[in-house]
Amino acid sequence: MTLTPEKTICVFCGSSFGNDPKFAKHAKELGSKIALKNWGLVYGGGTTGLMGSVAKSCSEKNGYVHGIIPNALVSRERIDPEKLNQSLKNDIDNHNGWTPISDEYGKSTIVPDMHTRKRLMGEEADAFIALPGGYGTLEEIMEVITWSQLGIHSKPIIFFNIDGFYDDLLIFLQKSIKSGFISEKNGEIIVVGNSTDEVLEKIENYKIPEGRYNLNWENLGTSNGKK
């Protein structure tokens, strides 16, 4: 029986596995430890790649899992997620963007578009973690970073820097700070963890940075996940 979670963590990550088995290993460990802490998981709803790894491992430990997926990405064919995942491990070109959904990966909510998906994930989340991924992962985590900078929310944002995956991005962000495009204070919105335990500890001990914009979003008709 799944317990009501004490907090819900939004995880952004790839719908593919990448070419290093460490990525899936850490994704599974993260999902399991989220459940063991009686935290919940909200994610992009896929059953493939790292998305599927983190969701299934959390669900297998009786953790709360909520996948939110746009209608266009849901496979209309009867595809075994395990067979598709095995295929993806060998060849990323087999991934056409569609994904099957399954109760083994938690409950699913199908939404009409990407904007609705991100809004609902942001509203449910108490913190955000970025595992390795591609364009979509980067776009999603950068948006919630921007929301924090603008004062839309004050939730922890953690990069899970598995085997230095995000090193080059972090160098770019430091360059943006040195070049005067991001303030030193706003650079503290992002926290980095190099192991599952460190990532979860960073969430628990996250300190809201000073210097973020103090804007009033209450009259816009949407909170974008403000809390």
Short mmCIF file of C-alpha atoms in Angstrom, two decimals:
data_model
loop_
_atom_site.label_atom_id
_atom_site.label_comp_id
_atom_site.label_asym_id
_atom_site.label_seq_id
_atom_site.Cartn_x
_atom_site.Cartn_y
_atom_site.Cartn_z
CA MET A 1 0.00 0.00 0.00
CA THR A 2 1.40 3.39 -1.04
CA LEU A 3 1.55 5.93 1.78
CA THR A 4 0.77 9.61 1.37
CA PRO A 5 4.19 11.17 0.69
CA GLU A 6 5.71 13.70 3.06
CA LYS A 7 6.92 15.67 0.03
CA THR A 8 6.98 15.11 -3.71
CA ILE A 9 10.12 15.34 -5.81
CA CYS A 10 10.00 16.23 -9.49
CA VAL A 11 12.68 14.41 -11.47
CA PHE A 12 13.64 15.55 -14.96
CA CYS A 13 15.66 13.03 -16.99
CA GLY A 14 16.14 11.35 -20.33
CA SER A 15 13.65 9.00 -21.92
CA SER A 16 16.72 7.15 -23.19
CA PHE A 17 19.42 5.43 -21.14
CA GLY A 18 22.55 7.14 -22.44
CA ASN A 19 25.62 5.06 -23.17
CA ASP A 20 26.87 4.59 -19.61
CA PRO A 21 25.17 1.99 -17.36
CA LYS A 22 25.92 4.26 -14.38
CA PHE A 23 23.08 6.56 -15.42
CA ALA A 24 20.40 3.87 -15.08
CA LYS A 25 22.01 2.48 -11.93
CA HIS A 26 21.81 5.84 -10.17
CA ALA A 27 18.32 6.54 -11.53
CA LYS A 28 17.08 3.27 -9.99
CA GLU A 29 18.81 4.03 -6.71
CA LEU A 30 17.28 7.51 -6.62
CA GLY A 31 13.77 6.15 -7.19
CA SER A 32 14.18 3.54 -4.46
CA LYS A 33 15.55 6.00 -1.90
CA ILE A 34 12.84 8.55 -2.62
CA ALA A 35 10.29 5.87 -1.74
CA LEU A 36 12.18 4.68 1.35
CA LYS A 37 12.12 8.25 2.71
CA ASN A 38 8.33 8.28 2.20
CA TRP A 39 8.72 10.94 -0.44
CA GLY A 40 6.81 10.84 -3.70
CA LEU A 41 7.87 11.19 -7.32
CA VAL A 42 6.33 13.27 -10.08
CA TYR A 43 7.93 12.94 -13.50
CA GLY A 44 7.29 13.13 -17.24
CA GLY A 45 5.31 9.91 -17.47
CA GLY A 46 7.50 7.81 -19.73
CA THR A 47 8.31 4.16 -19.14
CA THR A 48 11.51 4.18 -21.19
CA GLY A 49 15.10 5.11 -20.39
CA LEU A 50 16.00 6.88 -17.16
CA MET A 51 12.39 8.04 -16.79
CA GLY A 52 11.24 4.44 -16.59
CA SER A 53 14.13 3.45 -14.32
CA VAL A 54 13.45 6.06 -11.64
CA ALA A 55 9.67 5.59 -11.77
CA LYS A 56 9.62 1.79 -11.65
CA SER A 57 12.17 1.56 -8.84
CA CYS A 58 10.15 4.04 -6.75
CA SER A 59 6.90 2.20 -7.47
CA GLU A 60 8.45 -1.18 -6.60
CA LYS A 61 9.22 0.17 -3.11
CA ASN A 62 5.54 1.18 -2.75
CA GLY A 63 6.40 4.83 -3.33
CA TYR A 64 3.95 7.36 -4.71
CA VAL A 65 4.63 7.89 -8.42
CA HIS A 66 2.73 10.27 -10.69
CA GLY A 67 3.63 10.42 -14.36
CA ILE A 68 2.31 13.36 -16.39
CA ILE A 69 2.57 12.85 -20.13
CA PRO A 70 1.26 14.69 -23.20
CA ASN A 71 -1.21 12.77 -25.33
CA ALA A 72 1.05 12.96 -28.38
CA LEU A 73 3.79 10.96 -26.63
CA VAL A 74 1.59 8.04 -25.54
CA SER A 75 2.08 4.95 -27.68
CA ARG A 76 -1.13 3.67 -29.28
CA GLU A 77 0.44 0.26 -29.82
CA ARG A 78 0.72 -2.57 -27.29
CA ILE A 79 4.41 -2.40 -26.59
CA ASP A 80 6.13 -4.21 -23.73
CA PRO A 81 8.14 -1.48 -21.93
CA GLU A 82 10.83 -4.00 -20.96
CA LYS A 83 11.37 -5.10 -24.57
CA LEU A 84 11.43 -1.49 -25.77
CA ASN A 85 13.91 -0.56 -23.03
CA GLN A 86 16.19 -3.44 -23.99
CA SER A 87 16.10 -2.20 -27.56
CA LEU A 88 16.91 1.36 -26.47
CA LYS A 89 19.93 0.18 -24.50
CA ASN A 90 21.38 -1.08 -27.76
CA ASP A 91 20.30 1.66 -30.15
CA ILE A 92 18.94 5.12 -29.27
CA ASP A 93 17.78 5.52 -32.88
CA ASN A 94 15.01 3.01 -32.11
CA HIS A 95 13.37 5.66 -29.92
CA ASN A 96 10.71 7.53 -31.91
CA GLY A 97 9.45 9.64 -29.00
CA TRP A 98 6.43 7.50 -28.15
CA THR A 99 6.27 5.60 -24.88
CA PRO A 100 3.89 2.97 -23.51
CA ILE A 101 2.31 3.61 -20.12
CA SER A 102 1.88 0.99 -17.42
CA ASP A 103 0.57 0.75 -13.86
CA GLU A 104 3.94 -0.73 -12.88
CA TYR A 105 5.34 2.78 -13.24
CA GLY A 106 2.76 4.49 -11.00
CA LYS A 107 -0.36 6.40 -11.91
CA SER A 108 -0.50 8.38 -15.15
CA THR A 109 -2.19 11.62 -16.12
CA ILE A 110 -2.49 12.33 -19.84
CA VAL A 111 -2.52 16.04 -20.72
CA PRO A 112 -2.99 17.88 -24.02
CA ASP A 113 0.40 19.57 -24.33
CA MET A 114 3.91 20.11 -22.94
CA HIS A 115 3.01 23.36 -21.20
CA THR A 116 0.28 21.67 -19.16
CA ARG A 117 2.66 18.84 -18.28
CA LYS A 118 5.31 21.21 -16.92
CA ARG A 119 2.78 23.35 -15.06
CA LEU A 120 1.24 20.36 -13.26
CA MET A 121 4.64 18.89 -12.43
CA GLY A 122 5.75 22.24 -11.01
CA GLU A 123 2.59 22.63 -8.94
CA GLU A 124 2.89 19.17 -7.37
CA ALA A 125 6.64 19.27 -6.72
CA ASP A 126 8.31 20.32 -3.48
CA ALA A 127 11.78 20.07 -5.07
CA PHE A 128 13.38 19.42 -8.46
CA ILE A 129 16.19 17.07 -9.50
CA ALA A 130 17.86 16.90 -12.91
CA LEU A 131 19.32 13.52 -13.80
CA PRO A 132 21.26 13.21 -17.08
CA GLY A 133 19.20 13.84 -20.20
CA GLY A 134 19.04 15.79 -23.44
CA TYR A 135 17.19 18.80 -24.85
CA GLY A 136 13.99 18.20 -22.88
CA THR A 137 15.72 17.71 -19.54
CA LEU A 138 17.79 20.85 -20.01
CA GLU A 139 14.77 22.91 -21.04
CA GLU A 140 12.71 21.72 -18.08
CA ILE A 141 15.33 22.32 -15.39
CA MET A 142 16.29 25.72 -16.82
CA GLU A 143 12.66 26.81 -16.73
CA VAL A 144 12.25 26.00 -13.03
CA ILE A 145 15.59 27.74 -12.33
CA THR A 146 14.23 30.83 -14.08
CA TRP A 147 10.98 30.54 -12.10
CA SER A 148 13.02 30.60 -8.89
CA GLN A 149 15.05 33.59 -10.04
CA LEU A 150 11.79 35.44 -10.80
CA GLY A 151 10.34 34.60 -7.39
CA ILE A 152 7.62 32.28 -8.72
CA HIS A 153 8.73 29.51 -6.35
CA SER A 154 11.37 28.88 -3.66
CA LYS A 155 11.84 25.13 -4.05
CA PRO A 156 15.19 23.29 -4.03
CA ILE A 157 16.78 22.65 -7.43
CA ILE A 158 19.48 19.98 -7.57
CA PHE A 159 21.67 18.78 -10.44
CA PHE A 160 22.53 15.09 -9.98
CA ASN A 161 25.99 15.30 -11.52
CA ILE A 162 26.56 11.60 -12.21
CA ASP A 163 30.19 11.00 -13.19
CA GLY A 164 30.61 14.69 -14.06
CA PHE A 165 27.75 14.70 -16.59
CA TYR A 166 26.88 18.35 -15.88
CA ASP A 167 30.45 19.65 -15.48
CA ASP A 168 30.47 21.55 -18.78
CA LEU A 169 27.08 23.12 -18.11
CA LEU A 170 28.23 24.25 -14.67
CA ILE A 171 31.31 25.83 -16.27
CA PHE A 172 29.03 27.69 -18.68
CA LEU A 173 26.91 28.97 -15.79
CA GLN A 174 30.01 30.17 -13.95
CA LYS A 175 31.06 31.97 -17.14
CA SER A 176 27.62 33.63 -17.26
CA ILE A 177 28.14 34.80 -13.66
CA LYS A 178 31.62 36.15 -14.43
CA SER A 179 30.29 37.85 -17.58
CA GLY A 180 27.58 39.66 -15.61
CA PHE A 181 24.49 37.84 -16.88
CA ILE A 182 23.72 35.98 -13.63
CA SER A 183 24.31 37.48 -10.20
CA GLU A 184 26.49 35.63 -7.69
CA LYS A 185 23.46 35.28 -5.42
CA ASN A 186 21.28 33.81 -8.17
CA GLY A 187 24.05 31.38 -8.95
CA GLU A 188 23.21 29.81 -5.58
CA ILE A 189 19.74 28.79 -6.80
CA ILE A 190 21.37 25.66 -8.23
CA VAL A 191 22.87 23.05 -5.94
CA VAL A 192 24.95 20.09 -7.14
CA GLY A 193 25.02 16.55 -5.76
CA ASN A 194 27.34 13.77 -6.91
CA SER A 195 25.61 10.80 -5.26
CA THR A 196 22.04 9.80 -4.45
CA ASP A 197 22.48 10.40 -0.73
CA GLU A 198 24.10 13.78 -1.33
CA VAL A 199 21.27 14.85 -3.64
CA LEU A 200 18.62 13.95 -1.07
CA GLU A 201 20.60 15.63 1.72
CA LYS A 202 20.86 18.81 -0.39
CA ILE A 203 17.08 18.86 -0.74
CA GLU A 204 16.59 18.59 3.02
CA ASN A 205 19.13 21.35 3.76
CA TYR A 206 18.42 23.69 0.86
CA LYS A 207 18.66 27.38 1.73
CA ILE A 208 16.68 29.86 -0.35
CA PRO A 209 19.21 32.26 -1.90
CA GLU A 210 19.02 35.98 -1.30
CA GLY A 211 18.94 38.36 -4.25
CA ARG A 212 16.13 36.72 -6.23
CA TYR A 213 13.57 39.02 -7.85
CA ASN A 214 10.75 39.99 -5.51
CA LEU A 215 7.94 40.06 -8.05
CA ASN A 216 4.20 39.68 -7.48
CA TRP A 217 2.74 36.81 -9.52
CA GLU A 218 -0.53 36.55 -7.61
CA ASN A 219 -2.64 38.41 -10.18
CA LEU A 220 -1.65 36.40 -13.24
CA GLY A 221 -4.26 33.68 -12.88
CA THR A 222 -1.66 30.95 -12.39
CA SER A 223 0.98 30.29 -9.77
CA ASN A 224 3.30 28.20 -12.02
CA GLY A 225 3.87 26.03 -8.98
CA LYS A 226 4.52 28.82 -6.46
CA LYS A 227 4.63 27.71 -2.89
#
